[in-house]
JSON list of C-alpha atoms in Angstrom, two decimals:
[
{"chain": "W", "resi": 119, "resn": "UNK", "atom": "CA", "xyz": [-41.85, 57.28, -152.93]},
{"chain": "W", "resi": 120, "resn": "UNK", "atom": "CA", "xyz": [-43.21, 57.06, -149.22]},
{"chain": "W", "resi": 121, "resn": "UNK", "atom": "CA", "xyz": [-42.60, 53.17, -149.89]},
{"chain": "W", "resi": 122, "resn": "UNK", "atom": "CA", "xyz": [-38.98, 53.22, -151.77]},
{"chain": "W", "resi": 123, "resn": "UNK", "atom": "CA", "xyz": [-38.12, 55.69, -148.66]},
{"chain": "W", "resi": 124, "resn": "UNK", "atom": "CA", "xyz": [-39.12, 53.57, -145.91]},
{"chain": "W", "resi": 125, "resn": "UNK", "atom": "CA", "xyz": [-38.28, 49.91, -147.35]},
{"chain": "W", "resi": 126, "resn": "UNK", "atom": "CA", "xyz": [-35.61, 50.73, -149.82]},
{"chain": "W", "resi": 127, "resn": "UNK", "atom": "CA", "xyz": [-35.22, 49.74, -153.20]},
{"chain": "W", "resi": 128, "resn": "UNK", "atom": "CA", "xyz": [-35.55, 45.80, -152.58]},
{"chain": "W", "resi": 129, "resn": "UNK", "atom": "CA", "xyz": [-37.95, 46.09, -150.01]},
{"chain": "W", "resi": 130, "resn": "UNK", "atom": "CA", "xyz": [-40.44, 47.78, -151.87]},
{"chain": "W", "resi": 131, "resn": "UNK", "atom": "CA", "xyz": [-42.62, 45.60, -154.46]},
{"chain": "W", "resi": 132, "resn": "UNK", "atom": "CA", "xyz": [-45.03, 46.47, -156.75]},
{"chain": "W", "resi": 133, "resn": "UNK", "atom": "CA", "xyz": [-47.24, 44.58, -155.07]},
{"chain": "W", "resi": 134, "resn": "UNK", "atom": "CA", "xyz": [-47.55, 47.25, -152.29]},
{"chain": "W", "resi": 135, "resn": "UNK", "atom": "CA", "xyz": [-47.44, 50.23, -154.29]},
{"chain": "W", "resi": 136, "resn": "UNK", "atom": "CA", "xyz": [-50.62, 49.03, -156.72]},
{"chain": "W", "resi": 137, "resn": "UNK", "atom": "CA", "xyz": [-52.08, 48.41, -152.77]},
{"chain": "W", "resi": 138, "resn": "UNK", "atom": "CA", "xyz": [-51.43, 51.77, -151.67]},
{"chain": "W", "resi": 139, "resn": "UNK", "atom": "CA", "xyz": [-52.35, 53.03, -154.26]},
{"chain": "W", "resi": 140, "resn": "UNK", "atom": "CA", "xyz": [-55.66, 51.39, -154.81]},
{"chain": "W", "resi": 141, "resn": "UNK", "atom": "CA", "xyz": [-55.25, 50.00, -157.99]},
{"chain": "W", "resi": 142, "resn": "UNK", "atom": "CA", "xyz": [-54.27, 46.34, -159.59]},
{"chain": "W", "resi": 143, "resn": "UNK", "atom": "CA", "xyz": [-50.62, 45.34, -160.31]},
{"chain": "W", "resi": 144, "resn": "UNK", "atom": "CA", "xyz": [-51.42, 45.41, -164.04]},
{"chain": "W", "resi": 145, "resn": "UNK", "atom": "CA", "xyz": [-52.53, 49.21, -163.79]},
{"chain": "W", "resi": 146, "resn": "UNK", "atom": "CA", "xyz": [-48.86, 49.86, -162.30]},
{"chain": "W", "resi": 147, "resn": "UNK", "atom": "CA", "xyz": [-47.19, 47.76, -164.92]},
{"chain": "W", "resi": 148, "resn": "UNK", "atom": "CA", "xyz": [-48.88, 48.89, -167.85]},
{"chain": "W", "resi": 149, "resn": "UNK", "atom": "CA", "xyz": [-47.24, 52.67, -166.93]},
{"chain": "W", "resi": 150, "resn": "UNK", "atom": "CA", "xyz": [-43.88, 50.80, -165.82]},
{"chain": "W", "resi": 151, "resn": "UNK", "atom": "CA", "xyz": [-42.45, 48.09, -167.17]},
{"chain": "W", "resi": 152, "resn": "UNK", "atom": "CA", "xyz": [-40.37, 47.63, -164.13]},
{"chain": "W", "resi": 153, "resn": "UNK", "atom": "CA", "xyz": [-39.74, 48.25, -160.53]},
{"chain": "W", "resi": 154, "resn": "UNK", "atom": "CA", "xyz": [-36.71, 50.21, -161.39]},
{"chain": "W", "resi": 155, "resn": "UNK", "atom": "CA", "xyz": [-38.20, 52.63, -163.61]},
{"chain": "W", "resi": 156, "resn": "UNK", "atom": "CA", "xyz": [-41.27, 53.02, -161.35]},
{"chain": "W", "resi": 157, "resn": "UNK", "atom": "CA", "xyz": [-38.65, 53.84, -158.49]},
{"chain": "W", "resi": 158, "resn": "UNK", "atom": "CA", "xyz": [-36.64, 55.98, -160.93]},
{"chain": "W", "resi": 159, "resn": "UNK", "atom": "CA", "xyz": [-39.70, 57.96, -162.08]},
{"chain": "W", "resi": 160, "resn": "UNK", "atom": "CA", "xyz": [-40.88, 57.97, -157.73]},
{"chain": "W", "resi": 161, "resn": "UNK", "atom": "CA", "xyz": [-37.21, 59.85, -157.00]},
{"chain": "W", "resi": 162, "resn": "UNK", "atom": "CA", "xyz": [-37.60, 61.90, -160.36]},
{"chain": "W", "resi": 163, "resn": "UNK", "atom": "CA", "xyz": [-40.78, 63.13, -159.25]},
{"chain": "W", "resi": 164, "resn": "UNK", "atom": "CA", "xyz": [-39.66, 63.78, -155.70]},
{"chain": "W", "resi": 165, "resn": "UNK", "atom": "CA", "xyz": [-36.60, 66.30, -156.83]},
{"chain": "W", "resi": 166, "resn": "UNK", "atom": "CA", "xyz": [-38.57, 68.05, -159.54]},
{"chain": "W", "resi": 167, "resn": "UNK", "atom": "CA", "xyz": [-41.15, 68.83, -157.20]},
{"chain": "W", "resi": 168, "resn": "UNK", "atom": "CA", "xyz": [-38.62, 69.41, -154.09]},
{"chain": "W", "resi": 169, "resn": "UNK", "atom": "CA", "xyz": [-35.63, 71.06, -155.97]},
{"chain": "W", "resi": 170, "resn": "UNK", "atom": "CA", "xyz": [-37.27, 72.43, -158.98]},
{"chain": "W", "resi": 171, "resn": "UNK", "atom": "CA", "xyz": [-35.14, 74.35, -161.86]},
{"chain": "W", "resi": 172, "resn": "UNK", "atom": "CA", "xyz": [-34.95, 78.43, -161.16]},
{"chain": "W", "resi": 173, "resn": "UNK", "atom": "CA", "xyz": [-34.49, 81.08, -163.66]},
{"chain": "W", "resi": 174, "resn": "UNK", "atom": "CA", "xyz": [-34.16, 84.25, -161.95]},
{"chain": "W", "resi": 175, "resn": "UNK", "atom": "CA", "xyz": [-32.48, 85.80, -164.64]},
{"chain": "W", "resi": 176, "resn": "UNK", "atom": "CA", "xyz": [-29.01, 85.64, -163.77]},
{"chain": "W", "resi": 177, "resn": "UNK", "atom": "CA", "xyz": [-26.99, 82.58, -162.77]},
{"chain": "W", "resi": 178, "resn": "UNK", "atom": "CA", "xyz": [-25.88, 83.82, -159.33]},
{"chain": "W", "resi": 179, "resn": "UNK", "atom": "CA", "xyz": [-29.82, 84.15, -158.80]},
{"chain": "W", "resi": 180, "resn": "UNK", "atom": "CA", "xyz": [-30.45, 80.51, -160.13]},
{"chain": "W", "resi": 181, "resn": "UNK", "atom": "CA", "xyz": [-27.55, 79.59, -158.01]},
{"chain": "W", "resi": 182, "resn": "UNK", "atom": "CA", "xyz": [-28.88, 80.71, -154.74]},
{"chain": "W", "resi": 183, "resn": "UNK", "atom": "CA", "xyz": [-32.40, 79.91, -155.15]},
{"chain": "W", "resi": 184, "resn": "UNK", "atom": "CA", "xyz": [-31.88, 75.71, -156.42]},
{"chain": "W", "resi": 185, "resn": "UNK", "atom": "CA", "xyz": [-29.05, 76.06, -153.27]},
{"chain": "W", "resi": 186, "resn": "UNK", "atom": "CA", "xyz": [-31.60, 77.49, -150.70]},
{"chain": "W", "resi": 187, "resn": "UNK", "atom": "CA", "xyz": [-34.13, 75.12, -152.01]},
{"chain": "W", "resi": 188, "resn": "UNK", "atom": "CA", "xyz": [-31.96, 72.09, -151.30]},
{"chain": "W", "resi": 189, "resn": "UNK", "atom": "CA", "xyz": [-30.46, 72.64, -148.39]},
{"chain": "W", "resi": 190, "resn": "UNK", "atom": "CA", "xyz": [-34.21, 73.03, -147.40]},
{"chain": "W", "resi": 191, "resn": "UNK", "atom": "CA", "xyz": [-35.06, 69.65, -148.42]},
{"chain": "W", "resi": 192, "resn": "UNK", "atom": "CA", "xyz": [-31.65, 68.28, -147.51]},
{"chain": "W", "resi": 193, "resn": "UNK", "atom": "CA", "xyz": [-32.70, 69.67, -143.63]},
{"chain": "W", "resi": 194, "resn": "UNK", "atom": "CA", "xyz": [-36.11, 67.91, -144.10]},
{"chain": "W", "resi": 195, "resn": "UNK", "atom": "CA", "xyz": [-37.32, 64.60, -142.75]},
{"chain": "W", "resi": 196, "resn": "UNK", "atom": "CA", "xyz": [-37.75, 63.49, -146.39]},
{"chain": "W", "resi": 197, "resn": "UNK", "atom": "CA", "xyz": [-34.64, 64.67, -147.72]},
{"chain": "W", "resi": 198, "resn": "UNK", "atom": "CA", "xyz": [-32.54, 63.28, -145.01]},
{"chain": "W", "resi": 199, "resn": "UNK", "atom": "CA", "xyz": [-34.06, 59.92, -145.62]},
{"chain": "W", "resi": 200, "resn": "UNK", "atom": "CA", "xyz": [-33.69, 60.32, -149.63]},
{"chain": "W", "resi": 201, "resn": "UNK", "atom": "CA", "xyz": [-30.13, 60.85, -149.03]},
{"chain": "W", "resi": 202, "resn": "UNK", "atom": "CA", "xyz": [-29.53, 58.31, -146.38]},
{"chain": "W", "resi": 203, "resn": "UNK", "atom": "CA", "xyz": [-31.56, 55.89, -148.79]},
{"chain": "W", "resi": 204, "resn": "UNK", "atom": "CA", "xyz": [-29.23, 56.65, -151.91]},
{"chain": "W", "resi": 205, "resn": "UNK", "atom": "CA", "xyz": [-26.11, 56.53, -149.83]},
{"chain": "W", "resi": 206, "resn": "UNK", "atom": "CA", "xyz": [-26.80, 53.10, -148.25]},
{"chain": "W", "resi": 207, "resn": "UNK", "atom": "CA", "xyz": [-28.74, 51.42, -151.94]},
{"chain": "W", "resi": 208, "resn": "UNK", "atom": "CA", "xyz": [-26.43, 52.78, -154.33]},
{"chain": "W", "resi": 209, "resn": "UNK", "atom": "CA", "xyz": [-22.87, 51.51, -152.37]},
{"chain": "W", "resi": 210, "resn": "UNK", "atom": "CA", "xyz": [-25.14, 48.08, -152.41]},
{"chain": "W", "resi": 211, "resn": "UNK", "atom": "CA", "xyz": [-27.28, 47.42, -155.61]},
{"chain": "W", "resi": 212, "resn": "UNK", "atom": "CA", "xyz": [-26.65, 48.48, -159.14]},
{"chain": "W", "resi": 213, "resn": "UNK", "atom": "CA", "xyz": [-30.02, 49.18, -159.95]},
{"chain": "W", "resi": 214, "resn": "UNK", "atom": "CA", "xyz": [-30.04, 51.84, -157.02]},
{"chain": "W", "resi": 215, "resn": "UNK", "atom": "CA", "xyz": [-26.82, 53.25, -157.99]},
{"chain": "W", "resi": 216, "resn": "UNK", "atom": "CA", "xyz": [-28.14, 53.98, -161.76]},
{"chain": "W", "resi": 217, "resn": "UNK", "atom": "CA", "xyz": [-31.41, 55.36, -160.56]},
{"chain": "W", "resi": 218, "resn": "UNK", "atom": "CA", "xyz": [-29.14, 58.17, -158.50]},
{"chain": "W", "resi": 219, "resn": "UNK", "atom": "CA", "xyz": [-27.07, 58.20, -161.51]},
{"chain": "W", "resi": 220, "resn": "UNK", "atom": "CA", "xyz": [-30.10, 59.39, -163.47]},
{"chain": "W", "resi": 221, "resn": "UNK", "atom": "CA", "xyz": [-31.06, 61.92, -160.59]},
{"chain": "W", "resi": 222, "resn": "UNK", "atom": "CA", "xyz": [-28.03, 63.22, -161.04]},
{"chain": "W", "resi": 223, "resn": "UNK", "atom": "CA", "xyz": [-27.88, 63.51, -164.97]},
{"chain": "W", "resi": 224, "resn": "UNK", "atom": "CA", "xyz": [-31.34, 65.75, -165.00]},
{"chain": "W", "resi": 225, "resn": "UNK", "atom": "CA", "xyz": [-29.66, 68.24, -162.25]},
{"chain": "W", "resi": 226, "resn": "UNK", "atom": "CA", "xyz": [-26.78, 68.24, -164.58]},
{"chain": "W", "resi": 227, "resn": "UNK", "atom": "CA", "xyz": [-28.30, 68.83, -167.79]},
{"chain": "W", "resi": 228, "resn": "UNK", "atom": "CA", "xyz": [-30.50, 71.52, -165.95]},
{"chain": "W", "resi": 229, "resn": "UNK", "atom": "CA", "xyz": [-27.02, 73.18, -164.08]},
{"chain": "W", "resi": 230, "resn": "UNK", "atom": "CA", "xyz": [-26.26, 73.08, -168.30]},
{"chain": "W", "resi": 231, "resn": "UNK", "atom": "CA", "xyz": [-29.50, 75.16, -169.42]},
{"chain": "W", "resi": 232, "resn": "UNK", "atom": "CA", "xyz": [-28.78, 77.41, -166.85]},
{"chain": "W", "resi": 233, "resn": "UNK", "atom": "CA", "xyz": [-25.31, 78.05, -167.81]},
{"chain": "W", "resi": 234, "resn": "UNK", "atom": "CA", "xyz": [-26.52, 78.46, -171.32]},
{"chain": "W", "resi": 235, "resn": "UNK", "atom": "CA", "xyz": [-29.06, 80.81, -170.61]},
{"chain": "W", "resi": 236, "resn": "UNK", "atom": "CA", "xyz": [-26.86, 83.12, -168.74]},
{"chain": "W", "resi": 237, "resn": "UNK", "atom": "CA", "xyz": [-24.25, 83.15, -171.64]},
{"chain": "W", "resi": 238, "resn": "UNK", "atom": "CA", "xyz": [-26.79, 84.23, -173.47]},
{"chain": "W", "resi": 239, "resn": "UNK", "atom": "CA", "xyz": [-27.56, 86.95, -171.60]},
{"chain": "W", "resi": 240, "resn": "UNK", "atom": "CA", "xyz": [-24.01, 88.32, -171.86]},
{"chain": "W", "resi": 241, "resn": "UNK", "atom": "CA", "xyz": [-22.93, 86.98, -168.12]},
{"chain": "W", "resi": 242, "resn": "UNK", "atom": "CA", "xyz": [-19.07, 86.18, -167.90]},
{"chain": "W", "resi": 243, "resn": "UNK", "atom": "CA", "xyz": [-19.04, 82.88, -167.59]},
{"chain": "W", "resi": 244, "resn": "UNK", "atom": "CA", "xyz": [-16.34, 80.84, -168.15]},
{"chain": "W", "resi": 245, "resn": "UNK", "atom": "CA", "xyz": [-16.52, 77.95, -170.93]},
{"chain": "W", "resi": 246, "resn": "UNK", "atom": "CA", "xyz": [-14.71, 75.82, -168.74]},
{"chain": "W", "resi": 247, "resn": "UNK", "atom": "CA", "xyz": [-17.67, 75.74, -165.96]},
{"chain": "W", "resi": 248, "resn": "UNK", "atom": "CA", "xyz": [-18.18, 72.19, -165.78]},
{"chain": "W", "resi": 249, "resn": "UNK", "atom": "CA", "xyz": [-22.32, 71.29, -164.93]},
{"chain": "W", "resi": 250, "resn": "UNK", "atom": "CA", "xyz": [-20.85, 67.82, -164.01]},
{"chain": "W", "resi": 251, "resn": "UNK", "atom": "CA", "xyz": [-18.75, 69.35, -161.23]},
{"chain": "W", "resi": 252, "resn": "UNK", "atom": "CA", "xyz": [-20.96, 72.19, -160.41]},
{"chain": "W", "resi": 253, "resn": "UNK", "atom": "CA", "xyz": [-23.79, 69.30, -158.63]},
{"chain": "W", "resi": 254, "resn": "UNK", "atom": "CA", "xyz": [-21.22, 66.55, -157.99]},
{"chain": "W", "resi": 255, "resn": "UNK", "atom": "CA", "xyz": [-19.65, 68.90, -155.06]},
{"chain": "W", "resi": 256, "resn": "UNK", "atom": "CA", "xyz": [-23.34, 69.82, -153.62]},
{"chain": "W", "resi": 257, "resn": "UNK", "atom": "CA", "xyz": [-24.46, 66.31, -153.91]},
{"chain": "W", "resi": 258, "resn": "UNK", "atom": "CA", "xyz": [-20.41, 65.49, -152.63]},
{"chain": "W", "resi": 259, "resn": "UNK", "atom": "CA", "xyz": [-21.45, 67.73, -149.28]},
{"chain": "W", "resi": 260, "resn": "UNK", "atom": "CA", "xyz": [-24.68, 65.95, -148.63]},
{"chain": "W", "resi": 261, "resn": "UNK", "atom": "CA", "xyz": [-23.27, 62.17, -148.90]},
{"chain": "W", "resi": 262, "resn": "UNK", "atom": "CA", "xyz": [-20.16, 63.27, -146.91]},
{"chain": "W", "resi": 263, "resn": "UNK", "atom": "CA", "xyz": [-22.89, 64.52, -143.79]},
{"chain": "W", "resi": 264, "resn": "UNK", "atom": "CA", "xyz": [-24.99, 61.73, -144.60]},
{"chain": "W", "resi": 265, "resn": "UNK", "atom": "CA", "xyz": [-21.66, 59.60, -144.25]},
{"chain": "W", "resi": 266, "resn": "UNK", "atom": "CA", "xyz": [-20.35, 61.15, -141.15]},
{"chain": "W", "resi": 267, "resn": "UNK", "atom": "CA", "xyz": [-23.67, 62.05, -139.21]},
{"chain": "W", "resi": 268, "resn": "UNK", "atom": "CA", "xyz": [-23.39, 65.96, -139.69]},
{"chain": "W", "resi": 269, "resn": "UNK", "atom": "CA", "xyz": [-26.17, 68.11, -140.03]},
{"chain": "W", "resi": 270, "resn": "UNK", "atom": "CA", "xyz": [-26.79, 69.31, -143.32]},
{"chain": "W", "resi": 271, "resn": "UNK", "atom": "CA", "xyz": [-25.69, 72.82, -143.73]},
{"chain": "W", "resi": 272, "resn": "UNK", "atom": "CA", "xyz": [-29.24, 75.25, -143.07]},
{"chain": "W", "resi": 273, "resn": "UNK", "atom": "CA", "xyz": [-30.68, 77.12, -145.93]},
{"chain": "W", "resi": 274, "resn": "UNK", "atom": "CA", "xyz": [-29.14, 80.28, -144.38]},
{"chain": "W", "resi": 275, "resn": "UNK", "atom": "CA", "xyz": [-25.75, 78.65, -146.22]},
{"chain": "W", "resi": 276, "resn": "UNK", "atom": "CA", "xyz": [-26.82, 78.62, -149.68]},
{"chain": "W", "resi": 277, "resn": "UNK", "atom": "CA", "xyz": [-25.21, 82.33, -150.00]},
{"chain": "W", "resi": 278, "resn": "UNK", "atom": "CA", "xyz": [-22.18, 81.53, -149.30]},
{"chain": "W", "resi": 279, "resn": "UNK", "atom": "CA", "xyz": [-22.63, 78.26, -151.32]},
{"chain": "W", "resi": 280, "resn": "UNK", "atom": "CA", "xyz": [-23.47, 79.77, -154.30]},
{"chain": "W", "resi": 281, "resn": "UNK", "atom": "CA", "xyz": [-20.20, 82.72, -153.94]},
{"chain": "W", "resi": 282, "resn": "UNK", "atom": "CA", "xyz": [-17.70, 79.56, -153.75]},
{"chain": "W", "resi": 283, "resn": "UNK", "atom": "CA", "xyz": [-19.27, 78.09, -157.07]},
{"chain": "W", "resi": 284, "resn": "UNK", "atom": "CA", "xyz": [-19.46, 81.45, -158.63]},
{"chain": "W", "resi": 285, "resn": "UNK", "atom": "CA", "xyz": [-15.73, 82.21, -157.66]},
{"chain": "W", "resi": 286, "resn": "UNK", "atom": "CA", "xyz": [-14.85, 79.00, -159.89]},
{"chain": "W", "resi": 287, "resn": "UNK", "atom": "CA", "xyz": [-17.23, 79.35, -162.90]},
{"chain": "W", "resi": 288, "resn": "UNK", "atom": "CA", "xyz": [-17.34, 83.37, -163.64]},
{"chain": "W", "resi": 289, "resn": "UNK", "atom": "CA", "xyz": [-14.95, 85.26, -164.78]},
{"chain": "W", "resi": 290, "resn": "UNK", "atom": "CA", "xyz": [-13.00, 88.18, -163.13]}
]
């Protein structure tokens, strides 16, 4: 990850991840059969581990704790350069742009579960809350600051965050 950050998606190689890693080319390829999935699994690791899944057993809960947790990592050194890294790759390479895609598609089909699970715990939410439009407007905020050269909002925000998606997807 430390690599694809740096170097970007075509500037990394293989080559120099099996080196930093201490290991030959073939041990690399014989987990990945390409750079792409390598780098998808690298950025998949990276947001489990920096923006894991909460279940705090209710979805405002969930809400504000995956919210706090990445506007944490959004205000880090790493997460500023993930995000300025997906911005800049994705608008220029294909490959990039469906290795964001699939970043995005976990969160979603997590933001799902979590809508699930607090249906079935008898919360009022509303079948039309969309999972698709419930990260698309966080991830929206971050590429918009990334974009224009605006902090990321702090942590301290993820309250009031998590009220304006909670207006939209409970009911009254």
């Amino acid at each position: 990850m430390q690599l694809l950050l740096e170097r970007g998606f075509d500037g990394m190689t293989v080559d120099d991840v099996a080196e930093a890693a201490g290991v030959g080319k073939a041990t690399i390829y014989r987990r990945w059969a390409s750079k792409e999935q390598l780098a998808n699994d690298a950025m998949s690791d990276l947001f489990d581990l920096e923006i894991p899944d909460a279940d705090t057993g209710s979805i405002a809960g969930d809400l504000r704790q995956v919210y706090r947790v990445a506007l944490a990592f959004a205000n880090s050194e790493r997460g500023r350069a993930m995000i300025r890294l997906a911005v800049s790759e994705a608008n220029r390479d294909e490959r990039s742009a469906a290795a964001y895609r699939g970043l995005l598609e976990r969160r979603i089909d997590l933001t799902a579960q979590a809508l699930e699970r607090a249906r079935a715990r008898g919360e009022r939410v509303r079948s039309s809350a969309d999972p698709v439009l419930m990260v698309e407007w966080m991830a929206g905020v971050f590429v918009i600051r990334a974009l224009t050269g605006q902090p990321m909002p702090p942590p301290e925000e993820a309250d009031r965050m998590a009220e304006v998606t909670l207006r939209v997807i409970m009911e009254p």
